[in-house]
Amino acid sequence: MASQGVWRTILYHWRQPYRYYFGAKSNLWKQTCFSSKKQPFCSTSPDKTIEQNTALAQQKNFLASLIEMIPAGITAAYIHKGHDTTHGGGEMVLDVPHDKTVPVLRFLRDHSSCLYDCFIDCTAADFPQKPQRFRVVYNLLSLKYSSRIRVQTHVDEVTPIESATCLFKGANWPEREVWDLFGVFFYNHPDLRRILTDYGFEGHPLRKDFPLSGYVEVRYDDTEKRVVIEPVEITQEYRAFDYTSPWEVFPEGGNFKEAEKLPERV
Amino acid sequence: MIPSSRGRLLKWLFHRKLSSFKSLKGEANENRMKIDGYSGAYFIVNNVEVRSSILLLPHTGYLWRPQTFAEVTPHSFTLFRLLFPKLDVLIVGGGRMTPHLSEENYRQLSSVCQAFELLKTEDACSLFNLMNEEGRHVGAALIRAGF
């Protein structure tokens, strides 16, 4: 009996506020705004129309306010996948210069209208045709405003970025991963060493110019009784493709010597 | 100095400078080199406190001349060059910071071993312990963590 009261109080405190958005039928089709789940820089207002109060518009307003507040830190701000109106808004992306990553992240973490204090991920992407080939991406989440944001920088192989570990302890291993797999150096990182590649591995595997099979292969050598590292030679039997049939053709009786003969050129 | 009695002989033996240290029982899996501890000024290897940079092989260890990474030359790694078979991984502990090699030194070091790792001494110690316990053929060249 007492537990029932406990459950009720828990549910009462946990209740979600009723949202007066698209689902709510109202006689006058007017927007009323009592939601306590605010978007950052709560830009909803009873005076605005429904269209202006959508999540997408709020995100646009938020990015505009950010640009006003930290103009030196942002080179570009856009909304990715914003055309998808069914999901109510796209993904906010900020482009920052490579030396301004930590100030911008600190602003986003600490400012009372942003509060992106949850570090989600640090990754990179390689665009070898660009002079600044690596795009280093930080993803953040604001639990207070239930909003996500992405912070991007572009660097080349030799430019270092300041590590975000001074702000987010969770950035430690993701930055190690970016260093190991791409070669982007993070200064002021407490412990920047390899995390996924083998001990003594040379190269950065996720770069676009690193081949899929790698440069070295590892095998156990019986004469030396240990594992040796050699340049890669992937052996594969010669396979003859008969394009008239969807299945690979094998000779009957399992006589594979016949299949190994080169096909006659037509 | 000619020791005149057995007591003096033992004292003389024990006071000789320790330049290499290993177990007298011989090379077996139980007496591999293990770094039991380190600080800014010393290493504790198999319960022996060593106040110097060290070179470690799976079963033996030696004192090393360069005390900071700036003093290290390609010549410093000649011990590893003499080994057969070549080391699987050579772990270089550069002290307080991650050591950085110029390209020429990089190439010369590649001829010493199959692979090498340049790390801070703290990470190098634990990595050497791990790989040695596994039974791999690894070596370590460690500068003390405070230098």
Short mmCIF file of C-alpha atoms in Angstrom, two decimals:
data_model
loop_
_atom_site.label_atom_id
_atom_site.label_comp_id
_atom_site.label_asym_id
_atom_site.label_seq_id
_atom_site.Cartn_x
_atom_site.Cartn_y
_atom_site.Cartn_z
CA MET A 1 0.00 0.00 0.00
CA ALA A 2 2.76 2.40 0.94
CA SER A 3 4.73 1.37 -2.14
CA GLN A 4 1.82 2.41 -4.31
CA GLY A 5 2.11 5.91 -2.90
CA VAL A 6 5.83 5.85 -3.52
CA TRP A 7 5.33 4.86 -7.16
CA ARG A 8 2.75 7.58 -7.60
CA THR A 9 5.08 10.26 -6.26
CA ILE A 10 7.88 9.01 -8.45
CA LEU A 11 5.67 9.12 -11.53
CA TYR A 12 4.35 12.51 -10.51
CA HIS A 13 7.82 13.97 -10.31
CA TRP A 14 8.99 12.25 -13.44
CA ARG A 15 6.06 13.34 -15.55
CA GLN A 16 6.83 14.88 -18.88
CA PRO A 17 5.31 18.24 -19.57
CA TYR A 18 2.47 18.28 -22.05
CA ARG A 19 3.73 19.72 -25.27
CA TYR A 20 1.53 22.08 -27.10
CA TYR A 21 3.00 21.46 -30.54
CA PHE A 22 1.69 19.79 -33.64
CA GLY A 23 -0.39 17.06 -32.01
CA ALA A 24 -2.49 19.35 -29.85
CA LYS A 25 -5.84 20.30 -31.27
CA SER A 26 -6.79 23.78 -30.43
CA ASN A 27 -9.89 25.63 -31.57
CA LEU A 28 -8.01 28.66 -32.69
CA TRP A 29 -4.88 26.82 -33.96
CA LYS A 30 -2.82 29.16 -31.87
CA GLN A 31 0.50 28.26 -30.37
CA THR A 32 0.56 28.19 -26.62
CA CYS A 33 3.89 27.69 -25.02
CA PHE A 34 4.09 26.06 -21.61
CA SER A 35 6.79 23.56 -22.33
CA SER A 36 9.48 23.29 -19.72
CA LYS A 37 11.68 21.38 -22.12
CA LYS A 38 13.30 24.46 -23.46
CA GLN A 39 15.43 24.60 -26.54
CA PRO A 40 18.61 26.52 -25.87
CA PHE A 41 18.14 30.28 -25.94
CA CYS A 42 14.46 29.58 -25.49
CA SER A 43 13.20 31.27 -28.52
CA THR A 44 9.65 30.03 -28.36
CA SER A 45 7.12 32.67 -27.67
CA PRO A 46 3.32 32.90 -27.66
CA ASP A 47 3.55 35.71 -30.15
CA LYS A 48 5.19 33.65 -32.84
CA THR A 49 3.35 31.37 -35.22
CA ILE A 50 3.67 27.61 -35.19
CA GLU A 51 6.12 27.66 -38.07
CA GLN A 52 8.38 30.05 -36.28
CA ASN A 53 8.39 27.96 -33.17
CA THR A 54 9.44 24.71 -34.77
CA ALA A 55 12.59 23.00 -33.67
CA LEU A 56 14.31 23.93 -36.92
CA ALA A 57 13.61 27.61 -36.44
CA GLN A 58 14.80 27.40 -32.85
CA GLN A 59 18.00 25.81 -34.01
CA LYS A 60 18.51 28.53 -36.56
CA ASN A 61 17.93 31.18 -33.91
CA PHE A 62 20.34 29.45 -31.60
CA LEU A 63 23.09 29.33 -34.20
CA ALA A 64 22.50 32.97 -35.02
CA SER A 65 22.85 33.89 -31.36
CA LEU A 66 26.05 31.88 -31.10
CA ILE A 67 27.52 33.68 -34.06
CA GLU A 68 26.64 36.97 -32.38
CA MET A 69 28.24 35.98 -29.12
CA ILE A 70 31.47 34.33 -30.32
CA PRO A 71 32.08 35.64 -33.84
CA ALA A 72 35.83 35.05 -33.63
CA GLY A 73 35.33 31.41 -32.79
CA ILE A 74 33.03 30.37 -35.59
CA THR A 75 33.83 30.34 -39.28
CA ALA A 76 30.57 28.72 -40.30
CA ALA A 77 27.41 27.44 -38.67
CA TYR A 78 24.82 25.37 -40.47
CA ILE A 79 22.14 22.81 -39.91
CA HIS A 80 22.75 19.42 -41.41
CA LYS A 81 19.70 17.51 -42.72
CA GLY A 82 17.42 20.40 -41.89
CA HIS A 83 15.10 19.68 -44.78
CA ASP A 84 13.58 16.73 -42.99
CA THR A 85 10.62 18.47 -41.38
CA THR A 86 9.08 15.30 -39.95
CA HIS A 87 11.92 15.02 -37.48
CA GLY A 88 11.60 18.58 -36.34
CA GLY A 89 14.96 20.10 -36.96
CA GLY A 90 18.32 18.93 -38.21
CA GLU A 91 21.77 18.63 -36.68
CA MET A 92 23.51 21.83 -35.70
CA VAL A 93 27.11 22.06 -36.88
CA LEU A 94 29.70 24.70 -36.03
CA ASP A 95 32.84 25.14 -38.07
CA VAL A 96 35.68 26.58 -35.98
CA PRO A 97 39.30 27.52 -36.71
CA HIS A 98 41.81 24.92 -35.52
CA ASP A 99 43.27 27.12 -32.80
CA LYS A 100 39.87 28.04 -31.34
CA THR A 101 38.48 24.58 -30.59
CA VAL A 102 39.00 24.68 -26.83
CA PRO A 103 37.60 28.20 -26.28
CA VAL A 104 34.49 27.37 -28.30
CA LEU A 105 34.00 24.05 -26.51
CA ARG A 106 34.45 25.79 -23.17
CA PHE A 107 31.83 28.36 -24.13
CA LEU A 108 29.40 25.66 -25.18
CA ARG A 109 30.01 23.73 -21.99
CA ASP A 110 29.78 26.55 -19.51
CA HIS A 111 27.43 29.20 -20.86
CA SER A 112 24.11 29.03 -19.06
CA SER A 113 22.08 29.03 -22.24
CA CYS A 114 24.13 26.31 -23.91
CA LEU A 115 25.24 23.87 -21.19
CA TYR A 116 26.60 21.23 -23.58
CA ASP A 117 28.33 19.46 -20.76
CA CYS A 118 28.10 15.89 -21.98
CA PHE A 119 30.93 14.84 -24.27
CA ILE A 120 29.76 12.28 -26.79
CA ASP A 121 32.53 11.67 -29.29
CA CYS A 122 35.61 12.92 -31.05
CA THR A 123 36.20 11.57 -34.56
CA ALA A 124 37.86 12.57 -37.78
CA ALA A 125 37.31 12.23 -41.51
CA ASP A 126 39.88 12.35 -44.27
CA PHE A 127 39.31 14.39 -47.43
CA PRO A 128 42.60 13.97 -49.28
CA GLN A 129 41.66 16.30 -52.12
CA LYS A 130 41.52 19.25 -49.72
CA PRO A 131 44.69 20.98 -48.47
CA GLN A 132 43.35 20.72 -44.88
CA ARG A 133 42.56 17.10 -45.26
CA PHE A 134 41.35 16.05 -41.83
CA ARG A 135 38.04 17.17 -40.40
CA VAL A 136 38.13 16.65 -36.64
CA VAL A 137 34.62 16.45 -35.22
CA TYR A 138 33.46 16.86 -31.62
CA ASN A 139 29.90 15.86 -30.71
CA LEU A 140 28.32 17.32 -27.59
CA LEU A 141 25.00 16.87 -25.82
CA SER A 142 23.16 19.25 -23.55
CA LEU A 143 21.17 17.32 -21.01
CA LYS A 144 19.46 20.43 -19.67
CA TYR A 145 18.14 21.56 -23.01
CA SER A 146 18.14 18.10 -24.67
CA SER A 147 20.03 19.37 -27.64
CA ARG A 148 23.01 18.10 -29.60
CA ILE A 149 25.65 20.07 -31.40
CA ARG A 150 28.67 19.27 -33.52
CA VAL A 151 31.92 21.25 -33.57
CA GLN A 152 34.22 20.76 -36.56
CA THR A 153 37.77 21.84 -37.41
CA HIS A 154 39.88 21.28 -40.48
CA VAL A 155 43.57 20.52 -40.16
CA ASP A 156 46.34 19.04 -42.26
CA GLU A 157 48.84 16.38 -41.19
CA VAL A 158 51.22 18.66 -39.36
CA THR A 159 48.94 21.09 -37.56
CA PRO A 160 48.28 20.17 -33.92
CA ILE A 161 45.00 20.83 -32.11
CA GLU A 162 44.68 21.56 -28.42
CA SER A 163 43.26 18.58 -26.60
CA ALA A 164 39.76 18.83 -25.14
CA THR A 165 40.74 16.71 -22.12
CA CYS A 166 41.07 19.88 -20.05
CA LEU A 167 37.32 20.33 -20.47
CA PHE A 168 36.00 16.81 -20.91
CA LYS A 169 37.76 13.83 -19.36
CA GLY A 170 35.85 11.64 -21.78
CA ALA A 171 37.83 13.03 -24.69
CA ASN A 172 40.94 11.09 -23.64
CA TRP A 173 40.56 7.85 -25.56
CA PRO A 174 38.67 9.23 -28.57
CA GLU A 175 41.51 11.69 -29.17
CA ARG A 176 44.01 8.87 -28.80
CA GLU A 177 42.03 7.00 -31.43
CA VAL A 178 42.11 9.96 -33.82
CA TRP A 179 45.87 10.27 -33.30
CA ASP A 180 46.44 6.57 -33.86
CA LEU A 181 44.24 6.16 -36.92
CA PHE A 182 44.67 9.52 -38.65
CA GLY A 183 47.80 11.15 -37.26
CA VAL A 184 46.23 14.34 -35.90
CA PHE A 185 48.36 15.47 -32.97
CA PHE A 186 46.67 16.80 -29.83
CA TYR A 187 48.90 18.91 -27.61
CA ASN A 188 48.31 19.10 -23.86
CA HIS A 189 46.94 15.59 -24.01
CA PRO A 190 47.94 13.67 -20.87
CA ASP A 191 48.67 10.39 -22.61
CA LEU A 192 48.77 10.45 -26.41
CA ARG A 193 49.85 7.03 -27.65
CA ARG A 194 48.51 4.27 -29.87
CA ILE A 195 45.28 2.62 -28.88
CA LEU A 196 44.15 0.26 -31.65
CA THR A 197 47.12 -0.56 -33.86
CA ASP A 198 49.72 -3.17 -33.06
CA TYR A 199 52.83 -2.30 -31.02
CA GLY A 200 55.38 -0.74 -33.29
CA PHE A 201 52.91 -0.35 -36.16
CA GLU A 202 53.85 2.38 -38.59
CA GLY A 203 51.30 4.37 -40.46
CA HIS A 204 47.86 5.74 -39.82
CA PRO A 205 45.36 3.19 -41.10
CA LEU A 206 42.21 5.24 -41.60
CA ARG A 207 43.80 7.73 -43.95
CA LYS A 208 42.45 7.41 -47.45
CA ASP A 209 45.89 6.76 -48.92
CA PHE A 210 46.55 3.81 -46.64
CA PRO A 211 45.73 0.66 -48.59
CA LEU A 212 43.04 -1.73 -47.42
CA SER A 213 45.44 -4.62 -47.04
CA GLY A 214 48.13 -2.56 -45.37
CA TYR A 215 51.85 -2.64 -46.08
CA VAL A 216 53.05 -5.46 -43.83
CA GLU A 217 51.81 -8.86 -42.97
CA VAL A 218 52.62 -10.89 -39.90
CA ARG A 219 53.21 -14.62 -39.88
CA TYR A 220 54.77 -17.27 -37.69
CA ASP A 221 58.07 -18.48 -39.07
CA ASP A 222 58.85 -22.04 -38.10
CA THR A 223 62.59 -21.82 -38.72
CA GLU A 224 63.02 -18.74 -36.57
CA LYS A 225 60.36 -19.98 -34.15
CA ARG A 226 58.76 -16.59 -33.82
CA VAL A 227 56.46 -14.14 -35.47
CA VAL A 228 58.00 -12.16 -38.33
CA ILE A 229 56.81 -9.01 -40.04
CA GLU A 230 57.15 -8.95 -43.81
CA PRO A 231 55.86 -6.85 -46.69
CA VAL A 232 52.39 -7.93 -47.63
CA GLU A 233 51.78 -10.51 -50.30
CA ILE A 234 48.22 -11.65 -50.40
CA THR A 235 48.14 -14.89 -52.30
CA GLN A 236 44.98 -15.74 -54.11
CA GLU A 237 44.38 -18.43 -56.66
CA TYR A 238 43.65 -17.35 -60.17
CA ARG A 239 39.91 -17.36 -60.68
CA ALA A 240 38.29 -17.50 -64.10
CA PHE A 241 35.01 -15.61 -64.29
CA ASP A 242 32.41 -16.85 -66.76
CA TYR A 243 30.06 -13.91 -67.09
CA THR A 244 27.34 -15.88 -68.86
CA SER A 245 26.50 -17.80 -65.73
CA PRO A 246 25.83 -16.29 -62.28
CA TRP A 247 27.72 -19.05 -60.52
CA GLU A 248 31.44 -19.63 -60.50
CA VAL A 249 32.11 -22.59 -62.75
CA PHE A 250 33.99 -25.53 -61.32
CA PRO A 251 34.94 -28.61 -63.30
CA GLU A 252 33.12 -31.79 -62.49
CA GLY A 253 34.93 -34.38 -60.47
CA GLY A 254 36.81 -31.71 -58.59
CA ASN A 255 39.62 -31.46 -61.11
CA PHE A 256 40.77 -27.98 -60.33
CA LYS A 257 43.90 -28.17 -62.45
CA GLU A 258 41.71 -27.63 -65.47
CA ALA A 259 40.19 -24.51 -63.97
CA GLU A 260 43.61 -23.02 -63.39
CA LYS A 261 44.39 -22.84 -67.09
CA LEU A 262 44.08 -19.39 -68.49
CA PRO A 263 40.93 -18.93 -70.57
CA GLU A 264 41.44 -18.46 -74.28
CA ARG A 265 41.11 -14.93 -75.43
CA VAL A 266 38.27 -14.45 -77.84
CA MET B 1 93.25 -5.14 -3.94
CA ILE B 2 93.96 -8.55 -2.52
CA PRO B 3 91.47 -9.53 0.12
CA SER B 4 93.20 -11.09 3.07
CA SER B 5 90.34 -13.01 4.57
CA ARG B 6 87.07 -14.55 3.51
CA GLY B 7 85.03 -11.79 5.13
CA ARG B 8 86.93 -9.16 3.24
CA LEU B 9 86.45 -11.09 0.00
CA LEU B 10 82.69 -11.11 0.38
CA LYS B 11 82.65 -7.43 1.26
CA TRP B 12 84.72 -6.64 -1.80
CA LEU B 13 82.45 -8.65 -4.05
CA PHE B 14 79.31 -7.01 -2.77
CA HIS B 15 80.74 -3.53 -3.07
CA ARG B 16 81.60 -3.85 -6.73
CA LYS B 17 79.67 -1.47 -8.88
CA LEU B 18 76.60 -3.10 -10.29
CA SER B 19 76.60 -2.57 -14.02
CA SER B 20 74.49 -5.51 -15.00
CA PHE B 21 71.90 -7.32 -12.98
CA LYS B 22 70.15 -10.57 -13.60
CA SER B 23 69.01 -13.63 -11.76
CA LEU B 24 71.71 -16.19 -11.08
CA LYS B 25 69.27 -18.99 -11.69
CA GLY B 26 69.48 -18.68 -15.47
CA GLU B 27 67.09 -17.87 -18.24
CA ALA B 28 63.67 -19.19 -17.52
CA ASN B 29 60.20 -17.80 -17.58
CA GLU B 30 60.10 -17.24 -13.82
CA ASN B 31 63.01 -14.83 -13.67
CA ARG B 32 62.22 -12.42 -16.42
CA MET B 33 63.01 -8.77 -15.94
CA LYS B 34 60.14 -6.91 -14.38
CA ILE B 35 59.94 -3.28 -13.43
CA ASP B 36 58.40 -3.40 -9.98
CA GLY B 37 58.32 0.35 -9.64
CA TYR B 38 59.67 3.65 -10.81
CA SER B 39 59.98 7.19 -9.68
CA GLY B 40 61.48 10.37 -11.02
CA ALA B 41 64.96 9.30 -9.93
CA TYR B 42 65.08 5.51 -9.93
CA PHE B 43 63.68 2.24 -11.19
CA ILE B 44 63.02 -0.84 -9.09
CA VAL B 45 63.80 -3.82 -11.28
CA ASN B 46 63.26 -7.29 -9.77
CA ASN B 47 63.48 -5.68 -6.30
CA VAL B 48 66.74 -3.91 -7.07
CA GLU B 49 66.70 -0.14 -6.91
CA VAL B 50 68.63 1.32 -9.81
CA ARG B 51 69.36 5.03 -9.91
CA SER B 52 70.19 5.38 -13.58
CA SER B 53 68.78 4.91 -17.04
CA ILE B 54 68.53 1.25 -17.91
CA LEU B 55 68.55 -1.08 -20.88
CA LEU B 56 66.37 -4.12 -20.39
CA LEU B 57 66.36 -7.40 -22.23
CA PRO B 58 63.94 -10.23 -21.40
CA HIS B 59 66.23 -11.80 -18.77
CA THR B 60 68.98 -9.22 -18.21
CA GLY B 61 69.36 -5.57 -17.59
CA TYR B 62 72.17 -3.09 -17.94
CA LEU B 63 72.86 0.46 -16.87
CA TRP B 64 72.72 2.94 -19.70
CA ARG B 65 74.98 5.91 -20.19
CA PRO B 66 72.60 8.64 -21.49
CA GLN B 67 70.71 10.12 -18.56
CA THR B 68 68.46 12.38 -20.60
CA PHE B 69 66.98 11.79 -24.03
CA ALA B 70 69.06 14.61 -25.49
CA GLU B 71 72.19 12.56 -24.82
CA VAL B 72 70.91 9.57 -26.77
CA THR B 73 72.63 8.84 -30.09
CA PRO B 74 72.14 5.95 -32.54
CA HIS B 75 75.35 4.56 -31.05
CA SER B 76 73.56 4.10 -27.72
CA PHE B 77 71.53 1.22 -29.11
CA THR B 78 74.45 -0.96 -30.21
CA LEU B 79 73.64 -3.55 -27.57
CA PHE B 80 70.37 -4.32 -29.30
CA ARG B 81 72.09 -4.47 -32.66
CA LEU B 82 74.22 -7.37 -31.41
CA LEU B 83 71.27 -9.52 -30.51
CA PHE B 84 70.10 -12.48 -32.50
CA PRO B 85 67.22 -12.87 -33.09
CA LYS B 86 66.31 -9.22 -33.52
CA LEU B 87 64.02 -7.78 -30.92
CA ASP B 88 60.32 -7.93 -31.70
CA VAL B 89 59.67 -4.55 -30.16
CA LEU B 90 62.12 -2.05 -28.71
CA ILE B 91 60.43 0.20 -26.17
CA VAL B 92 62.10 3.55 -25.71
CA GLY B 93 61.10 5.53 -22.63
CA GLY B 94 62.06 9.15 -23.13
CA GLY B 95 61.58 10.37 -19.58
CA ARG B 96 59.13 13.09 -18.79
CA MET B 97 57.96 13.68 -22.36
CA THR B 98 57.40 11.56 -25.40
CA PRO B 99 60.73 11.40 -27.26
CA HIS B 100 60.93 12.70 -30.75
CA LEU B 101 63.37 11.33 -33.32
CA SER B 102 64.65 13.03 -36.44
CA GLU B 103 64.10 11.14 -39.68
CA GLU B 104 67.66 9.89 -39.94
CA ASN B 105 67.66 8.60 -36.38
CA TYR B 106 64.30 7.00 -37.09
CA ARG B 107 65.77 5.03 -39.99
CA GLN B 108 68.82 3.97 -38.02
CA LEU B 109 66.66 2.78 -35.17
CA SER B 110 64.55 0.71 -37.57
CA SER B 111 67.60 -1.38 -38.37
CA VAL B 112 68.05 -2.30 -34.70
CA CYS B 113 64.71 -4.03 -34.22
CA GLN B 114 61.57 -5.14 -36.03
CA ALA B 115 59.45 -2.42 -34.47
CA PHE B 116 59.95 0.27 -31.89
CA GLU B 117 57.71 2.36 -29.68
CA LEU B 118 58.56 5.85 -28.48
CA LEU B 119 56.75 6.55 -25.23
CA LYS B 120 56.91 8.42 -21.96
CA THR B 121 58.73 6.36 -19.33
CA GLU B 122 55.56 5.71 -17.30
CA ASP B 123 53.83 4.10 -20.25
CA ALA B 124 57.04 2.37 -21.37
CA CYS B 125 57.49 0.60 -18.02
CA SER B 126 54.04 -0.92 -17.99
CA LEU B 127 54.24 -1.87 -21.66
CA PHE B 128 57.58 -3.62 -21.14
CA ASN B 129 56.24 -5.56 -18.16
CA LEU B 130 53.18 -6.63 -20.08
CA MET B 131 55.02 -7.81 -23.15
CA ASN B 132 57.77 -9.53 -21.22
CA GLU B 133 55.27 -11.47 -19.13
CA GLU B 134 53.60 -12.61 -22.34
CA GLY B 135 56.89 -14.10 -23.41
CA ARG B 136 57.65 -11.81 -26.32
CA HIS B 137 61.19 -10.93 -27.26
CA VAL B 138 61.19 -7.28 -26.22
CA GLY B 139 63.78 -4.81 -25.05
CA ALA B 140 63.51 -1.50 -23.31
CA ALA B 141 65.72 1.57 -23.16
CA LEU B 142 64.43 3.76 -20.37
CA ILE B 143 65.40 7.20 -19.19
CA ARG B 144 64.27 7.96 -15.65
CA ALA B 145 60.86 9.60 -15.42
CA GLY B 146 62.07 12.87 -13.99
CA PHE B 147 64.60 13.73 -16.70
#
